[in-house]
Amino acid sequence: NWGRYLAWKKGEVRDAVRYHVGRMLACRTPQLGVHIYRCEQCGLERIVPHSCKSPFCSSCGKARTDQWCSELLSELLEVPYRHLTFTLPWQIRLPIQDNRERLLQVLCRACADTLLALTYGHPKPLSRKALERLKGMAAEQRYRPGIILVIHTFGSDLKWNVHLHVIVTCGGLSEDGTRFVKAPEKSLVSVKELATECKLRVIEGVQKEEEKSPLVKRRL
């Protein structure tokens, strides 16, 4: 039904989606080329079609994910981790959908800087409450956490719902880099502080991108 879907959408499907779905549908067919293996002794030949290597593909994408997980696990520290999710209201999701290349990077940077600002103080927090809390925190209590960011651009219903899953260490390197500082046992920082700081940083990042050059704006 891919051809029918494209005809129904009438040019609304992004080039990247067309490319990856096209490769997925041609996966392990002669359309993507083949390797021919021949036994030197008996002359028996075997034709092996190329795989698509697209993240859309249930076969190639799974292999790629497994490889990424294996490489990542070899780099993780033997310390406790926590899983955070940063999501956005629909008013912010639409500009990101229309300016993916520029604003997805803004979102990642905003989330990373939020965690660094609230645990380490660099960059300087944008929210007043977080700034006041850090001023009252001893330098020995501040730390630089390890952060892994993974973008999801859709929810369980496959609709556009850009959000980030974040794995963060429960603690991190001290300011001088000589010791590991443990995070508070109850929580890294309050959810309210995280939400406020991230919101301010996303808004600031979007505004800066708009100043560089106008963003694509959807007419509602």
mmCIF file with all atom_site columns, C-alpha atoms in Angstrom:
data_model
loop_
_atom_site.group_PDB
_atom_site.id
_atom_site.type_symbol
_atom_site.label_atom_id
_atom_site.label_alt_id
_atom_site.label_comp_id
_atom_site.label_asym_id
_atom_site.label_entity_id
_atom_site.label_seq_id
_atom_site.pdbx_PDB_ins_code
_atom_site.Cartn_x
_atom_site.Cartn_y
_atom_site.Cartn_z
_atom_site.occupancy
_atom_site.B_iso_or_equiv
_atom_site.pdbx_formal_charge
_atom_site.auth_seq_id
_atom_site.auth_comp_id
_atom_site.auth_asym_id
_atom_site.auth_atom_id
_atom_site.pdbx_PDB_model_num
ATOM 1   C CA . ASN A 1 1   ? 0.000  0.000   0.000  1.00 0.00 ? 1   ASN A CA 1
ATOM 2   C CA . TRP A 1 2   ? 3.028  2.315   -0.072 1.00 0.00 ? 2   TRP A CA 1
ATOM 3   C CA . GLY A 1 3   ? 2.163  3.681   -3.515 1.00 0.00 ? 3   GLY A CA 1
ATOM 4   C CA . ARG A 1 4   ? -1.427 4.338   -2.454 1.00 0.00 ? 4   ARG A CA 1
ATOM 5   C CA . TYR A 1 5   ? -0.208 6.120   0.669  1.00 0.00 ? 5   TYR A CA 1
ATOM 6   C CA . LEU A 1 6   ? 2.090  8.414   -1.342 1.00 0.00 ? 6   LEU A CA 1
ATOM 7   C CA . ALA A 1 7   ? -0.758 9.219   -3.743 1.00 0.00 ? 7   ALA A CA 1
ATOM 8   C CA . TRP A 1 8   ? -3.049 10.018  -0.802 1.00 0.00 ? 8   TRP A CA 1
ATOM 9   C CA . LYS A 1 9   ? -0.482 12.308  0.863  1.00 0.00 ? 9   LYS A CA 1
ATOM 10  C CA . LYS A 1 10  ? 0.162  14.160  -2.426 1.00 0.00 ? 10  LYS A CA 1
ATOM 11  C CA . GLY A 1 11  ? 3.750  15.271  -1.831 1.00 0.00 ? 11  GLY A CA 1
ATOM 12  C CA . GLU A 1 12  ? 3.542  15.683  1.943  1.00 0.00 ? 12  GLU A CA 1
ATOM 13  C CA . VAL A 1 13  ? 5.892  12.770  2.662  1.00 0.00 ? 13  VAL A CA 1
ATOM 14  C CA . ARG A 1 14  ? 9.435  13.913  3.459  1.00 0.00 ? 14  ARG A CA 1
ATOM 15  C CA . ASP A 1 15  ? 12.286 12.861  1.171  1.00 0.00 ? 15  ASP A CA 1
ATOM 16  C CA . ALA A 1 16  ? 14.003 11.059  4.060  1.00 0.00 ? 16  ALA A CA 1
ATOM 17  C CA . VAL A 1 17  ? 10.914 8.919   4.656  1.00 0.00 ? 17  VAL A CA 1
ATOM 18  C CA . ARG A 1 18  ? 10.598 8.104   0.946  1.00 0.00 ? 18  ARG A CA 1
ATOM 19  C CA . TYR A 1 19  ? 14.273 7.123   0.823  1.00 0.00 ? 19  TYR A CA 1
ATOM 20  C CA . HIS A 1 20  ? 14.260 4.844   3.872  1.00 0.00 ? 20  HIS A CA 1
ATOM 21  C CA . VAL A 1 21  ? 10.934 3.169   3.154  1.00 0.00 ? 21  VAL A CA 1
ATOM 22  C CA . GLY A 1 22  ? 12.058 2.588   -0.427 1.00 0.00 ? 22  GLY A CA 1
ATOM 23  C CA . ARG A 1 23  ? 15.251 0.905   0.776  1.00 0.00 ? 23  ARG A CA 1
ATOM 24  C CA . MET A 1 24  ? 13.368 -1.129  3.377  1.00 0.00 ? 24  MET A CA 1
ATOM 25  C CA . LEU A 1 25  ? 10.975 -2.485  0.736  1.00 0.00 ? 25  LEU A CA 1
ATOM 26  C CA . ALA A 1 26  ? 13.959 -3.429  -1.446 1.00 0.00 ? 26  ALA A CA 1
ATOM 27  C CA . CYS A 1 27  ? 15.936 -5.001  1.412  1.00 0.00 ? 27  CYS A CA 1
ATOM 28  C CA . ARG A 1 28  ? 17.708 -8.251  0.425  1.00 0.00 ? 28  ARG A CA 1
ATOM 29  C CA . THR A 1 29  ? 16.493 -8.039  -3.157 1.00 0.00 ? 29  THR A CA 1
ATOM 30  C CA . PRO A 1 30  ? 18.638 -7.666  -6.327 1.00 0.00 ? 30  PRO A CA 1
ATOM 31  C CA . GLN A 1 31  ? 17.413 -4.068  -6.514 1.00 0.00 ? 31  GLN A CA 1
ATOM 32  C CA . LEU A 1 32  ? 20.110 -3.040  -4.011 1.00 0.00 ? 32  LEU A CA 1
ATOM 33  C CA . GLY A 1 33  ? 22.809 -5.171  -5.627 1.00 0.00 ? 33  GLY A CA 1
ATOM 34  C CA . VAL A 1 34  ? 24.191 -8.596  -4.784 1.00 0.00 ? 34  VAL A CA 1
ATOM 35  C CA . HIS A 1 35  ? 27.371 -10.444 -3.867 1.00 0.00 ? 35  HIS A CA 1
ATOM 36  C CA . ILE A 1 36  ? 28.123 -13.642 -5.750 1.00 0.00 ? 36  ILE A CA 1
ATOM 37  C CA . TYR A 1 37  ? 30.147 -16.307 -3.913 1.00 0.00 ? 37  TYR A CA 1
ATOM 38  C CA . ARG A 1 38  ? 31.681 -19.179 -5.917 1.00 0.00 ? 38  ARG A CA 1
ATOM 39  C CA . CYS A 1 39  ? 33.379 -22.275 -4.564 1.00 0.00 ? 39  CYS A CA 1
ATOM 40  C CA . GLU A 1 40  ? 36.804 -22.643 -6.198 1.00 0.00 ? 40  GLU A CA 1
ATOM 41  C CA . GLN A 1 41  ? 36.655 -26.418 -6.001 1.00 0.00 ? 41  GLN A CA 1
ATOM 42  C CA . CYS A 1 42  ? 33.154 -27.381 -7.196 1.00 0.00 ? 42  CYS A CA 1
ATOM 43  C CA . GLY A 1 43  ? 32.080 -24.136 -8.832 1.00 0.00 ? 43  GLY A CA 1
ATOM 44  C CA . LEU A 1 44  ? 28.864 -23.888 -6.784 1.00 0.00 ? 44  LEU A CA 1
ATOM 45  C CA . GLU A 1 45  ? 27.583 -20.303 -6.729 1.00 0.00 ? 45  GLU A CA 1
ATOM 46  C CA . ARG A 1 46  ? 25.501 -18.539 -4.134 1.00 0.00 ? 46  ARG A CA 1
ATOM 47  C CA . ILE A 1 47  ? 23.879 -15.148 -4.688 1.00 0.00 ? 47  ILE A CA 1
ATOM 48  C CA . VAL A 1 48  ? 23.447 -12.978 -1.580 1.00 0.00 ? 48  VAL A CA 1
ATOM 49  C CA . PRO A 1 49  ? 21.362 -9.792  -2.038 1.00 0.00 ? 49  PRO A CA 1
ATOM 50  C CA . HIS A 1 50  ? 22.465 -6.694  -0.134 1.00 0.00 ? 50  HIS A CA 1
ATOM 51  C CA . SER A 1 51  ? 20.623 -5.526  2.976  1.00 0.00 ? 51  SER A CA 1
ATOM 52  C CA . CYS A 1 52  ? 19.228 -1.987  3.130  1.00 0.00 ? 52  CYS A CA 1
ATOM 53  C CA . LYS A 1 53  ? 20.892 -0.927  6.430  1.00 0.00 ? 53  LYS A CA 1
ATOM 54  C CA . SER A 1 54  ? 17.988 1.438   7.072  1.00 0.00 ? 54  SER A CA 1
ATOM 55  C CA . PRO A 1 55  ? 16.832 2.163   10.644 1.00 0.00 ? 55  PRO A CA 1
ATOM 56  C CA . PHE A 1 56  ? 13.266 1.786   9.309  1.00 0.00 ? 56  PHE A CA 1
ATOM 57  C CA . CYS A 1 57  ? 13.875 -1.893  8.558  1.00 0.00 ? 57  CYS A CA 1
ATOM 58  C CA . SER A 1 58  ? 12.744 -4.386  11.197 1.00 0.00 ? 58  SER A CA 1
ATOM 59  C CA . SER A 1 59  ? 15.771 -6.556  10.390 1.00 0.00 ? 59  SER A CA 1
ATOM 60  C CA . CYS A 1 60  ? 18.576 -4.063  9.681  1.00 0.00 ? 60  CYS A CA 1
ATOM 61  C CA . GLY A 1 61  ? 17.305 -1.536  12.217 1.00 0.00 ? 61  GLY A CA 1
ATOM 62  C CA . LYS A 1 62  ? 17.261 -4.177  14.955 1.00 0.00 ? 62  LYS A CA 1
ATOM 63  C CA . ALA A 1 63  ? 20.831 -5.232  14.154 1.00 0.00 ? 63  ALA A CA 1
ATOM 64  C CA . ARG A 1 64  ? 21.927 -1.595  14.185 1.00 0.00 ? 64  ARG A CA 1
ATOM 65  C CA . THR A 1 65  ? 20.243 -1.014  17.561 1.00 0.00 ? 65  THR A CA 1
ATOM 66  C CA . ASP A 1 66  ? 21.832 -4.115  19.073 1.00 0.00 ? 66  ASP A CA 1
ATOM 67  C CA . GLN A 1 67  ? 25.266 -2.983  17.873 1.00 0.00 ? 67  GLN A CA 1
ATOM 68  C CA . TRP A 1 68  ? 24.727 0.509   19.338 1.00 0.00 ? 68  TRP A CA 1
ATOM 69  C CA . CYS A 1 69  ? 23.639 -0.958  22.686 1.00 0.00 ? 69  CYS A CA 1
ATOM 70  C CA . SER A 1 70  ? 26.637 -3.263  22.797 1.00 0.00 ? 70  SER A CA 1
ATOM 71  C CA . GLU A 1 71  ? 29.074 -0.416  22.093 1.00 0.00 ? 71  GLU A CA 1
ATOM 72  C CA . LEU A 1 72  ? 27.351 1.825   24.643 1.00 0.00 ? 72  LEU A CA 1
ATOM 73  C CA . LEU A 1 73  ? 27.314 -0.785  27.406 1.00 0.00 ? 73  LEU A CA 1
ATOM 74  C CA . SER A 1 74  ? 31.083 -1.156  27.097 1.00 0.00 ? 74  SER A CA 1
ATOM 75  C CA . GLU A 1 75  ? 31.483 2.546   27.942 1.00 0.00 ? 75  GLU A CA 1
ATOM 76  C CA . LEU A 1 76  ? 29.091 2.809   30.915 1.00 0.00 ? 76  LEU A CA 1
ATOM 77  C CA . LEU A 1 77  ? 30.445 3.385   34.394 1.00 0.00 ? 77  LEU A CA 1
ATOM 78  C CA . GLU A 1 78  ? 29.661 1.039   37.280 1.00 0.00 ? 78  GLU A CA 1
ATOM 79  C CA . VAL A 1 79  ? 27.521 3.611   39.093 1.00 0.00 ? 79  VAL A CA 1
ATOM 80  C CA . PRO A 1 80  ? 23.737 4.010   39.605 1.00 0.00 ? 80  PRO A CA 1
ATOM 81  C CA . TYR A 1 81  ? 21.791 5.626   36.762 1.00 0.00 ? 81  TYR A CA 1
ATOM 82  C CA . ARG A 1 82  ? 18.380 7.234   36.457 1.00 0.00 ? 82  ARG A CA 1
ATOM 83  C CA . HIS A 1 83  ? 16.013 7.467   33.518 1.00 0.00 ? 83  HIS A CA 1
ATOM 84  C CA . LEU A 1 84  ? 14.410 10.847  32.774 1.00 0.00 ? 84  LEU A CA 1
ATOM 85  C CA . THR A 1 85  ? 11.962 11.830  30.040 1.00 0.00 ? 85  THR A CA 1
ATOM 86  C CA . PHE A 1 86  ? 11.732 15.364  28.650 1.00 0.00 ? 86  PHE A CA 1
ATOM 87  C CA . THR A 1 87  ? 8.565  16.068  26.689 1.00 0.00 ? 87  THR A CA 1
ATOM 88  C CA . LEU A 1 88  ? 7.089  19.200  25.092 1.00 0.00 ? 88  LEU A CA 1
ATOM 89  C CA . PRO A 1 89  ? 3.676  20.840  24.682 1.00 0.00 ? 89  PRO A CA 1
ATOM 90  C CA . TRP A 1 90  ? 2.153  20.725  21.201 1.00 0.00 ? 90  TRP A CA 1
ATOM 91  C CA . GLN A 1 91  ? 2.851  24.451  20.665 1.00 0.00 ? 91  GLN A CA 1
ATOM 92  C CA . ILE A 1 92  ? 6.592  23.679  20.657 1.00 0.00 ? 92  ILE A CA 1
ATOM 93  C CA . ARG A 1 93  ? 6.281  20.343  18.827 1.00 0.00 ? 93  ARG A CA 1
ATOM 94  C CA . LEU A 1 94  ? 4.924  21.943  15.650 1.00 0.00 ? 94  LEU A CA 1
ATOM 95  C CA . PRO A 1 95  ? 7.845  24.372  15.072 1.00 0.00 ? 95  PRO A CA 1
ATOM 96  C CA . ILE A 1 96  ? 10.272 21.489  15.694 1.00 0.00 ? 96  ILE A CA 1
ATOM 97  C CA . GLN A 1 97  ? 8.421  19.295  13.182 1.00 0.00 ? 97  GLN A CA 1
ATOM 98  C CA . ASP A 1 98  ? 8.771  21.984  10.512 1.00 0.00 ? 98  ASP A CA 1
ATOM 99  C CA . ASN A 1 99  ? 12.424 22.789  11.368 1.00 0.00 ? 99  ASN A CA 1
ATOM 100 C CA . ARG A 1 100 ? 13.800 19.392  12.343 1.00 0.00 ? 100 ARG A CA 1
ATOM 101 C CA . GLU A 1 101 ? 17.440 19.866  11.390 1.00 0.00 ? 101 GLU A CA 1
ATOM 102 C CA . ARG A 1 102 ? 17.833 23.029  13.422 1.00 0.00 ? 102 ARG A CA 1
ATOM 103 C CA . LEU A 1 103 ? 15.483 22.573  16.367 1.00 0.00 ? 103 LEU A CA 1
ATOM 104 C CA . LEU A 1 104 ? 16.123 18.926  17.251 1.00 0.00 ? 104 LEU A CA 1
ATOM 105 C CA . GLN A 1 105 ? 19.704 19.985  17.985 1.00 0.00 ? 105 GLN A CA 1
ATOM 106 C CA . VAL A 1 106 ? 18.355 22.867  20.082 1.00 0.00 ? 106 VAL A CA 1
ATOM 107 C CA . LEU A 1 107 ? 16.216 20.438  22.078 1.00 0.00 ? 107 LEU A CA 1
ATOM 108 C CA . CYS A 1 108 ? 19.134 18.075  22.781 1.00 0.00 ? 108 CYS A CA 1
ATOM 109 C CA . ARG A 1 109 ? 21.386 20.937  23.835 1.00 0.00 ? 109 ARG A CA 1
ATOM 110 C CA . ALA A 1 110 ? 18.647 22.403  26.056 1.00 0.00 ? 110 ALA A CA 1
ATOM 111 C CA . CYS A 1 111 ? 18.108 19.110  27.904 1.00 0.00 ? 111 CYS A CA 1
ATOM 112 C CA . ALA A 1 112 ? 21.835 18.484  28.416 1.00 0.00 ? 112 ALA A CA 1
ATOM 113 C CA . ASP A 1 113 ? 22.438 22.060  29.577 1.00 0.00 ? 113 ASP A CA 1
ATOM 114 C CA . THR A 1 114 ? 19.483 21.798  31.956 1.00 0.00 ? 114 THR A CA 1
ATOM 115 C CA . LEU A 1 115 ? 21.063 18.881  33.786 1.00 0.00 ? 115 LEU A CA 1
ATOM 116 C CA . LEU A 1 116 ? 24.523 20.478  33.807 1.00 0.00 ? 116 LEU A CA 1
ATOM 117 C CA . ALA A 1 117 ? 23.136 23.799  35.044 1.00 0.00 ? 117 ALA A CA 1
ATOM 118 C CA . LEU A 1 118 ? 21.230 22.223  37.939 1.00 0.00 ? 118 LEU A CA 1
ATOM 119 C CA . THR A 1 119 ? 23.971 19.834  39.117 1.00 0.00 ? 119 THR A CA 1
ATOM 120 C CA . TYR A 1 120 ? 27.178 21.654  38.204 1.00 0.00 ? 120 TYR A CA 1
ATOM 121 C CA . GLY A 1 121 ? 26.264 25.305  37.663 1.00 0.00 ? 121 GLY A CA 1
ATOM 122 C CA . HIS A 1 122 ? 27.873 25.521  34.209 1.00 0.00 ? 122 HIS A CA 1
ATOM 123 C CA . PRO A 1 123 ? 26.195 26.788  32.124 1.00 0.00 ? 123 PRO A CA 1
ATOM 124 C CA . LYS A 1 124 ? 24.617 29.225  34.550 1.00 0.00 ? 124 LYS A CA 1
ATOM 125 C CA . PRO A 1 125 ? 20.971 28.355  35.389 1.00 0.00 ? 125 PRO A CA 1
ATOM 126 C CA . LEU A 1 126 ? 18.326 30.520  33.733 1.00 0.00 ? 126 LEU A CA 1
ATOM 127 C CA . SER A 1 127 ? 15.667 30.057  36.417 1.00 0.00 ? 127 SER A CA 1
ATOM 128 C CA . ARG A 1 128 ? 15.955 32.253  39.490 1.00 0.00 ? 128 ARG A CA 1
ATOM 129 C CA . LYS A 1 129 ? 15.093 29.484  41.958 1.00 0.00 ? 129 LYS A CA 1
ATOM 130 C CA . ALA A 1 130 ? 17.765 27.143  40.584 1.00 0.00 ? 130 ALA A CA 1
ATOM 131 C CA . LEU A 1 131 ? 20.327 29.935  40.688 1.00 0.00 ? 131 LEU A CA 1
ATOM 132 C CA . GLU A 1 132 ? 19.538 30.655  44.334 1.00 0.00 ? 132 GLU A CA 1
ATOM 133 C CA . ARG A 1 133 ? 19.801 26.955  45.241 1.00 0.00 ? 133 ARG A CA 1
ATOM 134 C CA . LEU A 1 134 ? 23.198 26.621  43.561 1.00 0.00 ? 134 LEU A CA 1
ATOM 135 C CA . LYS A 1 135 ? 24.513 29.708  45.339 1.00 0.00 ? 135 LYS A CA 1
ATOM 136 C CA . GLY A 1 136 ? 23.759 28.017  48.646 1.00 0.00 ? 136 GLY A CA 1
ATOM 137 C CA . MET A 1 137 ? 25.421 24.766  47.577 1.00 0.00 ? 137 MET A CA 1
ATOM 138 C CA . ALA A 1 138 ? 29.021 24.088  48.532 1.00 0.00 ? 138 ALA A CA 1
ATOM 139 C CA . ALA A 1 139 ? 31.457 23.632  45.662 1.00 0.00 ? 139 ALA A CA 1
ATOM 140 C CA . GLU A 1 140 ? 32.172 20.085  46.933 1.00 0.00 ? 140 GLU A CA 1
ATOM 141 C CA . GLN A 1 141 ? 28.522 19.132  46.334 1.00 0.00 ? 141 GLN A CA 1
ATOM 142 C CA . ARG A 1 142 ? 28.490 20.100  42.655 1.00 0.00 ? 142 ARG A CA 1
ATOM 143 C CA . TYR A 1 143 ? 29.238 17.499  40.011 1.00 0.00 ? 143 TYR A CA 1
ATOM 144 C CA . ARG A 1 144 ? 29.303 16.913  36.251 1.00 0.00 ? 144 ARG A CA 1
ATOM 145 C CA . PRO A 1 145 ? 27.008 13.961  35.467 1.00 0.00 ? 145 PRO A CA 1
ATOM 146 C CA . GLY A 1 146 ? 27.317 11.518  32.611 1.00 0.00 ? 146 GLY A CA 1
ATOM 147 C CA . ILE A 1 147 ? 24.431 12.006  30.160 1.00 0.00 ? 147 ILE A CA 1
ATOM 148 C CA . ILE A 1 148 ? 23.042 9.852   27.328 1.00 0.00 ? 148 ILE A CA 1
ATOM 149 C CA . LEU A 1 149 ? 20.318 11.438  25.168 1.00 0.00 ? 149 LEU A CA 1
ATOM 150 C CA . VAL A 1 150 ? 18.020 9.507   22.828 1.00 0.00 ? 150 VAL A CA 1
ATOM 151 C CA . ILE A 1 151 ? 15.487 11.341  20.637 1.00 0.00 ? 151 ILE A CA 1
ATOM 152 C CA . HIS A 1 152 ? 12.052 9.853   20.011 1.00 0.00 ? 152 HIS A CA 1
ATOM 153 C CA . THR A 1 153 ? 10.001 11.737  17.442 1.00 0.00 ? 153 THR A CA 1
ATOM 154 C CA . PHE A 1 154 ? 6.756  9.800   17.925 1.00 0.00 ? 154 PHE A CA 1
ATOM 155 C CA . GLY A 1 155 ? 4.717  8.222   20.714 1.00 0.00 ? 155 GLY A CA 1
ATOM 156 C CA . SER A 1 156 ? 3.204  4.756   21.099 1.00 0.00 ? 156 SER A CA 1
ATOM 157 C CA . ASP A 1 157 ? 0.380  5.758   18.725 1.00 0.00 ? 157 ASP A CA 1
ATOM 158 C CA . LEU A 1 158 ? 3.000  6.688   16.052 1.00 0.00 ? 158 LEU A CA 1
ATOM 159 C CA . LYS A 1 159 ? 1.864  10.329  16.002 1.00 0.00 ? 159 LYS A CA 1
ATOM 160 C CA . TRP A 1 160 ? 4.368  13.206  16.070 1.00 0.00 ? 160 TRP A CA 1
ATOM 161 C CA . ASN A 1 161 ? 5.380  13.595  19.703 1.00 0.00 ? 161 ASN A CA 1
ATOM 162 C CA . VAL A 1 162 ? 9.006  14.623  19.982 1.00 0.00 ? 162 VAL A CA 1
ATOM 163 C CA . HIS A 1 163 ? 10.561 13.829  23.370 1.00 0.00 ? 163 HIS A CA 1
ATOM 164 C CA . LEU A 1 164 ? 13.902 12.787  24.812 1.00 0.00 ? 164 LEU A CA 1
ATOM 165 C CA . HIS A 1 165 ? 14.805 9.790   26.943 1.00 0.00 ? 165 HIS A CA 1
ATOM 166 C CA . VAL A 1 166 ? 17.799 10.569  29.115 1.00 0.00 ? 166 VAL A CA 1
ATOM 167 C CA . ILE A 1 167 ? 20.032 8.215   31.091 1.00 0.00 ? 167 ILE A CA 1
ATOM 168 C CA . VAL A 1 168 ? 21.997 10.197  33.684 1.00 0.00 ? 168 VAL A CA 1
ATOM 169 C CA . THR A 1 169 ? 24.486 9.108   36.342 1.00 0.00 ? 169 THR A CA 1
ATOM 170 C CA . CYS A 1 170 ? 23.442 9.537   39.981 1.00 0.00 ? 170 CYS A CA 1
ATOM 171 C CA . GLY A 1 171 ? 26.409 11.779  40.643 1.00 0.00 ? 171 GLY A CA 1
ATOM 172 C CA . GLY A 1 172 ? 29.473 12.720  38.661 1.00 0.00 ? 172 GLY A CA 1
ATOM 173 C CA . LEU A 1 173 ? 32.935 14.211  38.576 1.00 0.00 ? 173 LEU A CA 1
ATOM 174 C CA . SER A 1 174 ? 33.833 16.914  41.057 1.00 0.00 ? 174 SER A CA 1
ATOM 175 C CA . GLU A 1 175 ? 34.749 20.373  39.772 1.00 0.00 ? 175 GLU A CA 1
ATOM 176 C CA . ASP A 1 176 ? 38.475 19.563  39.885 1.00 0.00 ? 176 ASP A CA 1
ATOM 177 C CA . GLY A 1 177 ? 37.881 16.157  38.263 1.00 0.00 ? 177 GLY A CA 1
ATOM 178 C CA . THR A 1 178 ? 39.619 14.193  41.038 1.00 0.00 ? 178 THR A CA 1
ATOM 179 C CA . ARG A 1 179 ? 36.688 12.371  42.702 1.00 0.00 ? 179 ARG A CA 1
ATOM 180 C CA . PHE A 1 180 ? 33.154 11.059  42.187 1.00 0.00 ? 180 PHE A CA 1
ATOM 181 C CA . VAL A 1 181 ? 30.420 13.028  43.950 1.00 0.00 ? 181 VAL A CA 1
ATOM 182 C CA . LYS A 1 182 ? 27.261 11.088  44.826 1.00 0.00 ? 182 LYS A CA 1
ATOM 183 C CA . ALA A 1 183 ? 23.898 12.630  44.010 1.00 0.00 ? 183 ALA A CA 1
ATOM 184 C CA . PRO A 1 184 ? 21.219 12.991  46.724 1.00 0.00 ? 184 PRO A CA 1
ATOM 185 C CA . GLU A 1 185 ? 19.485 9.647   47.301 1.00 0.00 ? 185 GLU A CA 1
ATOM 186 C CA . LYS A 1 186 ? 15.891 10.909  46.912 1.00 0.00 ? 186 LYS A CA 1
ATOM 187 C CA . SER A 1 187 ? 16.300 12.741  43.605 1.00 0.00 ? 187 SER A CA 1
ATOM 188 C CA . LEU A 1 188 ? 18.876 14.486  41.437 1.00 0.00 ? 188 LEU A CA 1
ATOM 189 C CA . VAL A 1 189 ? 16.904 17.730  41.456 1.00 0.00 ? 189 VAL A CA 1
ATOM 190 C CA . SER A 1 190 ? 13.206 18.492  41.754 1.00 0.00 ? 190 SER A CA 1
ATOM 191 C CA . VAL A 1 191 ? 10.961 17.767  38.769 1.00 0.00 ? 191 VAL A CA 1
ATOM 192 C CA . LYS A 1 192 ? 9.653  21.331  38.925 1.00 0.00 ? 192 LYS A CA 1
ATOM 193 C CA . GLU A 1 193 ? 13.168 22.763  38.633 1.00 0.00 ? 193 GLU A CA 1
ATOM 194 C CA . LEU A 1 194 ? 13.955 20.448  35.718 1.00 0.00 ? 194 LEU A CA 1
ATOM 195 C CA . ALA A 1 195 ? 10.765 21.434  33.880 1.00 0.00 ? 195 ALA A CA 1
ATOM 196 C CA . THR A 1 196 ? 11.248 25.180  34.417 1.00 0.00 ? 196 THR A CA 1
ATOM 197 C CA . GLU A 1 197 ? 14.916 25.208  33.431 1.00 0.00 ? 197 GLU A CA 1
ATOM 198 C CA . CYS A 1 198 ? 14.347 23.051  30.348 1.00 0.00 ? 198 CYS A CA 1
ATOM 199 C CA . LYS A 1 199 ? 11.411 25.200  29.206 1.00 0.00 ? 199 LYS A CA 1
ATOM 200 C CA . LEU A 1 200 ? 13.483 28.380  29.483 1.00 0.00 ? 200 LEU A CA 1
ATOM 201 C CA . ARG A 1 201 ? 16.375 26.823  27.565 1.00 0.00 ? 201 ARG A CA 1
ATOM 202 C CA . VAL A 1 202 ? 14.180 25.485  24.762 1.00 0.00 ? 202 VAL A CA 1
ATOM 203 C CA . ILE A 1 203 ? 12.519 28.888  24.343 1.00 0.00 ? 203 ILE A CA 1
ATOM 204 C CA . GLU A 1 204 ? 15.908 30.631  24.369 1.00 0.00 ? 204 GLU A CA 1
ATOM 205 C CA . GLY A 1 205 ? 17.304 28.169  21.824 1.00 0.00 ? 205 GLY A CA 1
ATOM 206 C CA . VAL A 1 206 ? 14.355 28.586  19.471 1.00 0.00 ? 206 VAL A CA 1
ATOM 207 C CA . GLN A 1 207 ? 14.619 32.391  19.710 1.00 0.00 ? 207 GLN A CA 1
ATOM 208 C CA . LYS A 1 208 ? 18.332 32.296  18.876 1.00 0.00 ? 208 LYS A CA 1
ATOM 209 C CA . GLU A 1 209 ? 17.679 30.133  15.827 1.00 0.00 ? 209 GLU A CA 1
ATOM 210 C CA . GLU A 1 210 ? 14.975 32.570  14.710 1.00 0.00 ? 210 GLU A CA 1
ATOM 211 C CA . GLU A 1 211 ? 17.473 35.441  15.009 1.00 0.00 ? 211 GLU A CA 1
ATOM 212 C CA . LYS A 1 212 ? 19.975 33.614  12.775 1.00 0.00 ? 212 LYS A CA 1
ATOM 213 C CA . SER A 1 213 ? 17.430 33.053  10.010 1.00 0.00 ? 213 SER A CA 1
ATOM 214 C CA . PRO A 1 214 ? 13.618 32.822  9.911  1.00 0.00 ? 214 PRO A CA 1
ATOM 215 C CA . LEU A 1 215 ? 12.149 29.457  10.845 1.00 0.00 ? 215 LEU A CA 1
ATOM 216 C CA . VAL A 1 216 ? 9.565  27.701  8.711  1.00 0.00 ? 216 VAL A CA 1
ATOM 217 C CA . LYS A 1 217 ? 6.156  28.503  10.203 1.00 0.00 ? 217 LYS A CA 1
ATOM 218 C CA . ARG A 1 218 ? 3.049  26.425  9.689  1.00 0.00 ? 218 ARG A CA 1
ATOM 219 C CA . ARG A 1 219 ? -0.245 28.139  9.044  1.00 0.00 ? 219 ARG A CA 1
ATOM 220 C CA . LEU A 1 220 ? -2.879 26.730  11.382 1.00 0.00 ? 220 LEU A CA 1
#
